[in-house]
mmCIF file of C-alpha atoms in Angstrom:
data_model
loop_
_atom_site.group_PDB
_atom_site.id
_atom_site.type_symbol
_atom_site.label_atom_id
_atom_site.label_comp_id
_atom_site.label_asym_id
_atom_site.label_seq_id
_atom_site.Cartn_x
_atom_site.Cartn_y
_atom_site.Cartn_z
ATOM 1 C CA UNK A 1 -2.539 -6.651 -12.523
ATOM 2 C CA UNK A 2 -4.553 -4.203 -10.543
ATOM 3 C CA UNK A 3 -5.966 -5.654 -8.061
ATOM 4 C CA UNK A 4 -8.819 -4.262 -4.631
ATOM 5 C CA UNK A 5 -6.273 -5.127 -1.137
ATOM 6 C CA UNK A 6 -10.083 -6.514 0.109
ATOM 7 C CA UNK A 7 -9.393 -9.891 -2.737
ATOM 8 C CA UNK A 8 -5.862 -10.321 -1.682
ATOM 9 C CA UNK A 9 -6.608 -10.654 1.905
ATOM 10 C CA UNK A 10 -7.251 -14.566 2.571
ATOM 11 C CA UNK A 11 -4.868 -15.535 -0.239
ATOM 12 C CA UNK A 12 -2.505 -18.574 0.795
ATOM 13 C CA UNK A 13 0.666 -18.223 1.086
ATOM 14 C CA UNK A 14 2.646 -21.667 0.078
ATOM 15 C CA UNK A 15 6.186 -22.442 0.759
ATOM 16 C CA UNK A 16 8.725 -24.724 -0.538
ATOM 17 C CA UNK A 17 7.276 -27.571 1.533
ATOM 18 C CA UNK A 18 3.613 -26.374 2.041
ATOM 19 C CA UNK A 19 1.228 -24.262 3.155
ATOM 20 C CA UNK A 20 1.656 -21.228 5.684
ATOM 21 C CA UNK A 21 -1.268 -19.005 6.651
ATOM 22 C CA UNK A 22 -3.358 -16.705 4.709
ATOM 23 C CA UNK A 23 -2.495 -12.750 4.218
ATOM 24 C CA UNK A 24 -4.081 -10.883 6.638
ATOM 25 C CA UNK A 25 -2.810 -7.442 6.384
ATOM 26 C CA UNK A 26 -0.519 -5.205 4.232
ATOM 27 C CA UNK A 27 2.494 -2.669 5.081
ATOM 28 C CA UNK A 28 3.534 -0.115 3.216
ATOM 29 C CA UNK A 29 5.959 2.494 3.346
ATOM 30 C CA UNK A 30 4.750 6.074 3.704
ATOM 31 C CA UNK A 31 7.194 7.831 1.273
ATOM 32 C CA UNK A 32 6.935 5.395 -1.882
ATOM 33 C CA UNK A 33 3.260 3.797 -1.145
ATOM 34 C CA UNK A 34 4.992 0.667 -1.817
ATOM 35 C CA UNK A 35 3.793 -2.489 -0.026
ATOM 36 C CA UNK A 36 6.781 -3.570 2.260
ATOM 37 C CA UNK A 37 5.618 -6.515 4.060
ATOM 38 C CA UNK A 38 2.359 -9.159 4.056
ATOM 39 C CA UNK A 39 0.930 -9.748 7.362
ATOM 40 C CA UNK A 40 0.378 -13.978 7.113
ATOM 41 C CA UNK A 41 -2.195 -15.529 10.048
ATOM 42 C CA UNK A 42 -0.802 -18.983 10.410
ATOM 43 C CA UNK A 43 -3.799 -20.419 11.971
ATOM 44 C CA UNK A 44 -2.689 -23.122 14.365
ATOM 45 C CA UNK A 45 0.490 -23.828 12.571
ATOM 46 C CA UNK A 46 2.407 -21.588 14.857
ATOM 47 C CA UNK A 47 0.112 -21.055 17.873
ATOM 48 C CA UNK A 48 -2.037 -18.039 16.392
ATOM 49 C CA UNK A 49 1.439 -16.553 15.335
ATOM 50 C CA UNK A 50 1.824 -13.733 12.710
ATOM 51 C CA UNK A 51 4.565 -13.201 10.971
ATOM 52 C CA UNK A 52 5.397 -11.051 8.159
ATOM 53 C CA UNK A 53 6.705 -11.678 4.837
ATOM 54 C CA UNK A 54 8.476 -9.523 2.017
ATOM 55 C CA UNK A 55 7.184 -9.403 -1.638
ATOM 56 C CA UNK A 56 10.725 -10.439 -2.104
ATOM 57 C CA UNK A 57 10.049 -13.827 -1.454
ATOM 58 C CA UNK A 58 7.028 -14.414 -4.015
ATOM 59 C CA UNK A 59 7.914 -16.302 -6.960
ATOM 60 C CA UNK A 60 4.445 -16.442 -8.813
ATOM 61 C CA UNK A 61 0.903 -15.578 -7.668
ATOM 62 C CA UNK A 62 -1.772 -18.316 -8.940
ATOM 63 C CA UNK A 63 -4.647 -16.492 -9.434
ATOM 64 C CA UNK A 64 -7.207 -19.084 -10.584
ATOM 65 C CA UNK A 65 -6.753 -20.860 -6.943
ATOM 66 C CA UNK A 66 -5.997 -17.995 -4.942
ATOM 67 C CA UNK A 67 -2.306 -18.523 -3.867
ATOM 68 C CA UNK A 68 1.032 -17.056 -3.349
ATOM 69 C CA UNK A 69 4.013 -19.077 -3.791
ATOM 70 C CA UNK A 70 7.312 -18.531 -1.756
ATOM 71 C CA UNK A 71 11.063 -19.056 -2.341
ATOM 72 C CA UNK A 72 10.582 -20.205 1.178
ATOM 73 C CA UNK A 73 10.784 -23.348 3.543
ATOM 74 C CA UNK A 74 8.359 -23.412 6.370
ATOM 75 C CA UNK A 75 11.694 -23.819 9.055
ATOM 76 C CA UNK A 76 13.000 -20.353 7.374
ATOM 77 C CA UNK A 77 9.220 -18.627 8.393
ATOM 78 C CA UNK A 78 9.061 -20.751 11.658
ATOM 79 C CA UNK A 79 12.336 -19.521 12.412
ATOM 80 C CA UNK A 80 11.799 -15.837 11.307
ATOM 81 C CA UNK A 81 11.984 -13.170 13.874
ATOM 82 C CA UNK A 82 9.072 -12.544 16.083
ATOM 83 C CA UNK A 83 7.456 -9.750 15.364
ATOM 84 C CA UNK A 84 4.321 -8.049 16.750
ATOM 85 C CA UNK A 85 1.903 -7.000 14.462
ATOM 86 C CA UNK A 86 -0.086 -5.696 16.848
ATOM 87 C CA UNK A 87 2.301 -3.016 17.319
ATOM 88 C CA UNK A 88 4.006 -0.628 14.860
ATOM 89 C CA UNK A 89 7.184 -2.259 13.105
ATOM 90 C CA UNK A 90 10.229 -0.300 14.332
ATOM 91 C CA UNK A 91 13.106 0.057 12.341
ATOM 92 C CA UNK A 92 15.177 -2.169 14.915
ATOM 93 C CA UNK A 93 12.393 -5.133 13.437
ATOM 94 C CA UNK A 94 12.868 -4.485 10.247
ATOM 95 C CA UNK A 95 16.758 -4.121 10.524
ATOM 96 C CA UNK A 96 16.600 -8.001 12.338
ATOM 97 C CA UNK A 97 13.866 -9.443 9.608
ATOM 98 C CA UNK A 98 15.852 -7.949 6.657
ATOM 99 C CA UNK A 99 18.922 -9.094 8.027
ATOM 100 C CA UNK A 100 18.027 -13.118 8.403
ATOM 101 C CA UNK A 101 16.435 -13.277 5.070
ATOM 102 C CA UNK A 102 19.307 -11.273 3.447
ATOM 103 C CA UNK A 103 17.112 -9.190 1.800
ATOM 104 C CA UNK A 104 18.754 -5.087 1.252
ATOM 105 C CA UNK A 105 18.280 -2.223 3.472
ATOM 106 C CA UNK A 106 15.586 -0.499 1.239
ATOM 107 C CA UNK A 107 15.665 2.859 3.706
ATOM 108 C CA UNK A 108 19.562 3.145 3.224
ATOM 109 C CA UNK A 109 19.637 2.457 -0.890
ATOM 110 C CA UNK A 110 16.115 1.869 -2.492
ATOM 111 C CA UNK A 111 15.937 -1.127 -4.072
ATOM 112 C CA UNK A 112 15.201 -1.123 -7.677
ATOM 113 C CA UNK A 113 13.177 -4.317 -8.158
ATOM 114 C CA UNK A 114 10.668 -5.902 -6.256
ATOM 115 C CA UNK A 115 10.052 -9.955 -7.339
ATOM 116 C CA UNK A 116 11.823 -8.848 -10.944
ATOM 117 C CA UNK A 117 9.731 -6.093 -11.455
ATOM 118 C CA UNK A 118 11.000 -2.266 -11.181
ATOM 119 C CA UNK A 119 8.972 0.032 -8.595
ATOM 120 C CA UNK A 120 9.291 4.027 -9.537
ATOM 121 C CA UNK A 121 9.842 5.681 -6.703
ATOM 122 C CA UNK A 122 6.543 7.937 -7.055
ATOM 123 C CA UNK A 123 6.832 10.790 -4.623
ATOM 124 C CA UNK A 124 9.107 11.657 -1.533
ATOM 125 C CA UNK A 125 7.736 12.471 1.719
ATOM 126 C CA UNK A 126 9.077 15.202 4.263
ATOM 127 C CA UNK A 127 8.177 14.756 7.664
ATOM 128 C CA UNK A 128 6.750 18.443 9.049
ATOM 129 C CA UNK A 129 6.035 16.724 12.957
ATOM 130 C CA UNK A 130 7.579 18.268 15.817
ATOM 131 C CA UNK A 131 10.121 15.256 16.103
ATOM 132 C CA UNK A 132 11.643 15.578 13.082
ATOM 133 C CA UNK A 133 14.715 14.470 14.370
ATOM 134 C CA UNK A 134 14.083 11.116 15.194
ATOM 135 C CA UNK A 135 12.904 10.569 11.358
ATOM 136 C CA UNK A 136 16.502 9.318 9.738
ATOM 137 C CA UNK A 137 15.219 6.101 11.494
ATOM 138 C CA UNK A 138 11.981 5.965 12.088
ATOM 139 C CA UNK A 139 9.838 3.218 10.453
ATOM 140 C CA UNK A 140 7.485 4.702 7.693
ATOM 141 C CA UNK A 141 5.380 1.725 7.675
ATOM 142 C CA UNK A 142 2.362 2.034 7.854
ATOM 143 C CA UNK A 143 -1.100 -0.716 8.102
ATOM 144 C CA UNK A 144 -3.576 -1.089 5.743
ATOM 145 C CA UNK A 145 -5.971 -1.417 8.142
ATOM 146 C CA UNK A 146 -5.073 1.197 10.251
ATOM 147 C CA UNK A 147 -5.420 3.989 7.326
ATOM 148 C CA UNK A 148 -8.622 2.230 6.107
ATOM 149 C CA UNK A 149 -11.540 5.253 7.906
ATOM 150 C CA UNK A 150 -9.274 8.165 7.562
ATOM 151 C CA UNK A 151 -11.257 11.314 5.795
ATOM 152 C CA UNK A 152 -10.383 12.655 2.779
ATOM 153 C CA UNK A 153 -9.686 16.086 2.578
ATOM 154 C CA UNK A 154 -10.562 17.958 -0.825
ATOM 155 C CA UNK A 155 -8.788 21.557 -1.491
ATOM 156 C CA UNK A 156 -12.274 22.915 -0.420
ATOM 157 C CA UNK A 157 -13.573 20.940 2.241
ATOM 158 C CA UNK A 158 -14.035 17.042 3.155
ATOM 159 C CA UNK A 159 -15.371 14.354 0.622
ATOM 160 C CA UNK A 160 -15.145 10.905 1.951
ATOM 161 C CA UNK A 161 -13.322 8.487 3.473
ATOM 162 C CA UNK A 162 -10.660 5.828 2.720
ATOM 163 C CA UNK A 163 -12.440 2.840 1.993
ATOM 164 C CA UNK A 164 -9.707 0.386 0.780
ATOM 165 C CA UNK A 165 -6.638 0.352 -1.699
ATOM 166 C CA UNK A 166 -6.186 -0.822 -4.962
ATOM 167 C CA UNK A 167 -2.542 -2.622 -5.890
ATOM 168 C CA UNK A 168 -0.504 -3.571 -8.658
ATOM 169 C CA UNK A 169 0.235 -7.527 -8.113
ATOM 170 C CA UNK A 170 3.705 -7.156 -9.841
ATOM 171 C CA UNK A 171 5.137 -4.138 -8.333
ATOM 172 C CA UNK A 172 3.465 -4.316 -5.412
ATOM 173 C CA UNK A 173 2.563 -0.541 -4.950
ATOM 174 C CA UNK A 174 -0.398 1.376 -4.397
ATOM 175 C CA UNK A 175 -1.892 2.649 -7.289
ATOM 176 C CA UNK A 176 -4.696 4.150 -5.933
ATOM 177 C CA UNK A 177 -6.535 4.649 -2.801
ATOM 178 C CA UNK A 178 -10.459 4.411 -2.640
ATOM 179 C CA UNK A 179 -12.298 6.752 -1.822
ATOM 180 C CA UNK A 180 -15.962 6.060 -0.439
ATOM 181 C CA UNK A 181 -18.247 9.474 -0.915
ATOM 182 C CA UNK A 182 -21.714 8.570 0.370
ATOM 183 C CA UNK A 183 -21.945 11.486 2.088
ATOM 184 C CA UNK A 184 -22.173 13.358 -0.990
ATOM 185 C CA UNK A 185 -23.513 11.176 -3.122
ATOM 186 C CA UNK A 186 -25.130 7.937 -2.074
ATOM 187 C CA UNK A 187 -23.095 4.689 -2.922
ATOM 188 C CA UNK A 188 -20.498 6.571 -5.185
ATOM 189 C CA UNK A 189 -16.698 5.121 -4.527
ATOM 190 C CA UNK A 190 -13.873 6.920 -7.169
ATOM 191 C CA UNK A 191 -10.233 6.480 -6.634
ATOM 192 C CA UNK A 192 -7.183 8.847 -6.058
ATOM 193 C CA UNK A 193 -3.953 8.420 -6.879
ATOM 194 C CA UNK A 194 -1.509 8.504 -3.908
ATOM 195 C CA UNK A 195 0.684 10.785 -5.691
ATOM 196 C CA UNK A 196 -2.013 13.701 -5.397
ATOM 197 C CA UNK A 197 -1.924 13.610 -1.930
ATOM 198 C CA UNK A 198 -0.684 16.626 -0.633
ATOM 199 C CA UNK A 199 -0.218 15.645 3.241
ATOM 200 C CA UNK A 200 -1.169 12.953 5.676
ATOM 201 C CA UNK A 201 -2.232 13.609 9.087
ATOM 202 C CA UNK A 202 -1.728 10.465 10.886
ATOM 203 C CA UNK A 203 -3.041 12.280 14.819
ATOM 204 C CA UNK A 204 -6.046 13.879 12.893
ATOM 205 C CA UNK A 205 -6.574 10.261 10.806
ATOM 206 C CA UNK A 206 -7.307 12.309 7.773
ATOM 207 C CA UNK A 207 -5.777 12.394 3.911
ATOM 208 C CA UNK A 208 -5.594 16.070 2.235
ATOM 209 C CA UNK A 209 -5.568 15.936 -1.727
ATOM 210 C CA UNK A 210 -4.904 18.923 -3.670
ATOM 211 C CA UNK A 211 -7.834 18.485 -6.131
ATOM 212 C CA UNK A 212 -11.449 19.996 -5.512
ATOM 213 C CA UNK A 213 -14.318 18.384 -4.477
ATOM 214 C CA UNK A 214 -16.212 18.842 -8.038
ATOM 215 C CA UNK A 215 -13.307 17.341 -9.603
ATOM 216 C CA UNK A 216 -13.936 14.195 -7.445
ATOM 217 C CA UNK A 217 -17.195 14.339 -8.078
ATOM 218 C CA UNK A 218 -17.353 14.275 -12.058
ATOM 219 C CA UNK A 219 -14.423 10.802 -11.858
ATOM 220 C CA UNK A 220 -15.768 7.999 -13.261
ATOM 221 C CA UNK A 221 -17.158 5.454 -10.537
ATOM 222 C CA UNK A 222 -15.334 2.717 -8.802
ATOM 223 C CA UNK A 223 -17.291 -0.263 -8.763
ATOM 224 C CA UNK A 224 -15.239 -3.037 -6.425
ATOM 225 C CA UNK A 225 -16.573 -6.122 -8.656
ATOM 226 C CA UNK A 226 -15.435 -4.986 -11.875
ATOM 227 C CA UNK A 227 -11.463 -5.089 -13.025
ATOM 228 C CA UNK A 228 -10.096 -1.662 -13.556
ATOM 229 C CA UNK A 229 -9.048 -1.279 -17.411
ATOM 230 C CA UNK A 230 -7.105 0.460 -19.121
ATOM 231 C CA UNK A 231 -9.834 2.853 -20.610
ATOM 232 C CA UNK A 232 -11.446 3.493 -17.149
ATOM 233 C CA UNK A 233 -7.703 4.212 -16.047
ATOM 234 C CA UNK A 234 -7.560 6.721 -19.046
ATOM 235 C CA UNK A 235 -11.023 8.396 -17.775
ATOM 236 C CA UNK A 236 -9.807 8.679 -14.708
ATOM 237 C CA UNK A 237 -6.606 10.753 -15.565
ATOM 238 C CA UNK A 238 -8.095 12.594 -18.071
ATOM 239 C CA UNK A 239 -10.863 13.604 -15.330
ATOM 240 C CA UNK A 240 -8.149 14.693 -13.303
ATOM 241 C CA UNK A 241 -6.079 16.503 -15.589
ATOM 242 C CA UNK A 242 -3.169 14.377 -14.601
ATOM 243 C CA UNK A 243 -0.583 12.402 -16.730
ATOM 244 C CA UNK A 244 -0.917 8.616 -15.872
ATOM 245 C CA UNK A 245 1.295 6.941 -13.707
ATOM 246 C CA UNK A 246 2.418 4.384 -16.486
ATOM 247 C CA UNK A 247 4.190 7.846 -17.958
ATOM 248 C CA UNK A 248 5.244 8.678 -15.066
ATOM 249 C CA UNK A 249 7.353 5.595 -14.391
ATOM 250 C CA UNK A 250 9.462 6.388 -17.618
ATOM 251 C CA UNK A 251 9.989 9.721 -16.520
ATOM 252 C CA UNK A 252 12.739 10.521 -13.216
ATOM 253 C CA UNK A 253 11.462 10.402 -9.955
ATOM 254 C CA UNK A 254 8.874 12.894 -9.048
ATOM 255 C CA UNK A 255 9.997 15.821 -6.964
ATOM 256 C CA UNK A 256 6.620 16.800 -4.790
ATOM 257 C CA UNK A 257 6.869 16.827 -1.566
ATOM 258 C CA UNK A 258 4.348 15.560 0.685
ATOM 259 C CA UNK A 259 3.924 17.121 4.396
ATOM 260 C CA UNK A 260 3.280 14.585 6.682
ATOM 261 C CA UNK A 261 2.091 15.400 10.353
#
């Protein structure tokens, strides 16, 4: 199920033996654009604490009432380690959460199901910054929230803006990101596939996509309220001359590389 980030913020998150927090925020990793961890506010159950947890541990997602379930007990999250969300989520963080769940390494072998489901790896990233060398353990996580502003960059000039992202509830990847385009034309939002994205610059806070601005233009429009169908999903690719992603996923992993800098 395709579903807008903006709905699954505020979902509850229940454990074995009740209720935790609410999601608050999403990370995902910069070379898959697969959601890594969900940022939970615990409200005054912890003292204002945040604390993240892995896709891993959802066991079923009740739409109807707006809830997560979790192969969880509250002690396990209570007792999690402390991480600041506030601040980016270094490797050394991940290495410590990973480790007292007992959940696998995914930087060291990807992991080829996420809650049952199998994610396709859909495009590898190569880091083209001036510290290069650090990258073999660098974090690629990246916030939600943090990304949500940066301008879209068309092959001839700039189009929009990132207005949100739009994510499959079972693999827990992002399908597309959305774009907002008032500038151009009033009130128009379309969505772009993350695997057209040619580069990220994460100093300059802008997204470059290797399709034109007319192309953009001409997709079909994104309206927030409405689900996102198969058909429109077929409009959209055929717009951009692309093959769809649910093709892609029986095919091997894509080979593009994506400059990041």
């Amino acid at each position: 199920m395709l579903t807008n980030a903006t709905y699954l913020k505020g979902l509850v998150l229940r454990a074995t033996d009740g209720e935790i927090g609410t999601v608050d925020d999403f990370y995902f990793d910069d070379e898959t654009w697969v959601i890594r961890y969900l940022t939970v506010d615990t409200g005054g159950w912890l003292g204002g604490r945040r604390v993240l947890i892995s896709p891993l541990a959802i066991t079923h997602t009740d739409w109807p009432v707006r809830r997560l379930d979790l192969a969880l007990t509250k002690k396990q999250v209570q007792n999690s380690p402390d991480v600041n969300t506030q601040l980016p989520v270094s490797r050394q963080h991940e290495s410590a959460f990973n480790g007292y769940y007992g959940y696998p390494s995914y930087w060291t072998a990807f992991p080829t199901f996420v809650g049952g489901v199998g994610i396709p790896p859909p495009l590898t990233i190569v880091d083209d910054s001036d510290d290069k060398q650090r990258q073999s353990m660098d974090s690629h996580l990246r916030s939600t929230k943090a990304v949500d502003g940066y301008h879209i960059e068309a092959a001839d000039g700039e189009i929009g803006h990132v207005a949100g992202f739009v994510i499959d509830g079972e693999t827990w990847t992002i399908r597309y990101v959305e774009v907002a385009t008032q500038n151009w034309w009033p009130g128009k939002k379309v969505l772009l596939s993350p695997v057209w994205i040619e580069r990220v610059s994460w100093e300059k806070s802008k997204v470059y996509v290797g399709v034109s601005r007319e192309v953009i233009r001409d997709a079909p429009q994104y309206v927030e309220s409405l689900p996102i169908t198969r058909e429109y999903e077929d409009r959209l690719f055929a717009n951009y001359g692309r093959p769809p992603y649910w093709m892609q996923d029986l095919a091997p992993a894509a080979s593009s590389h994506i400059g990041v800098k």
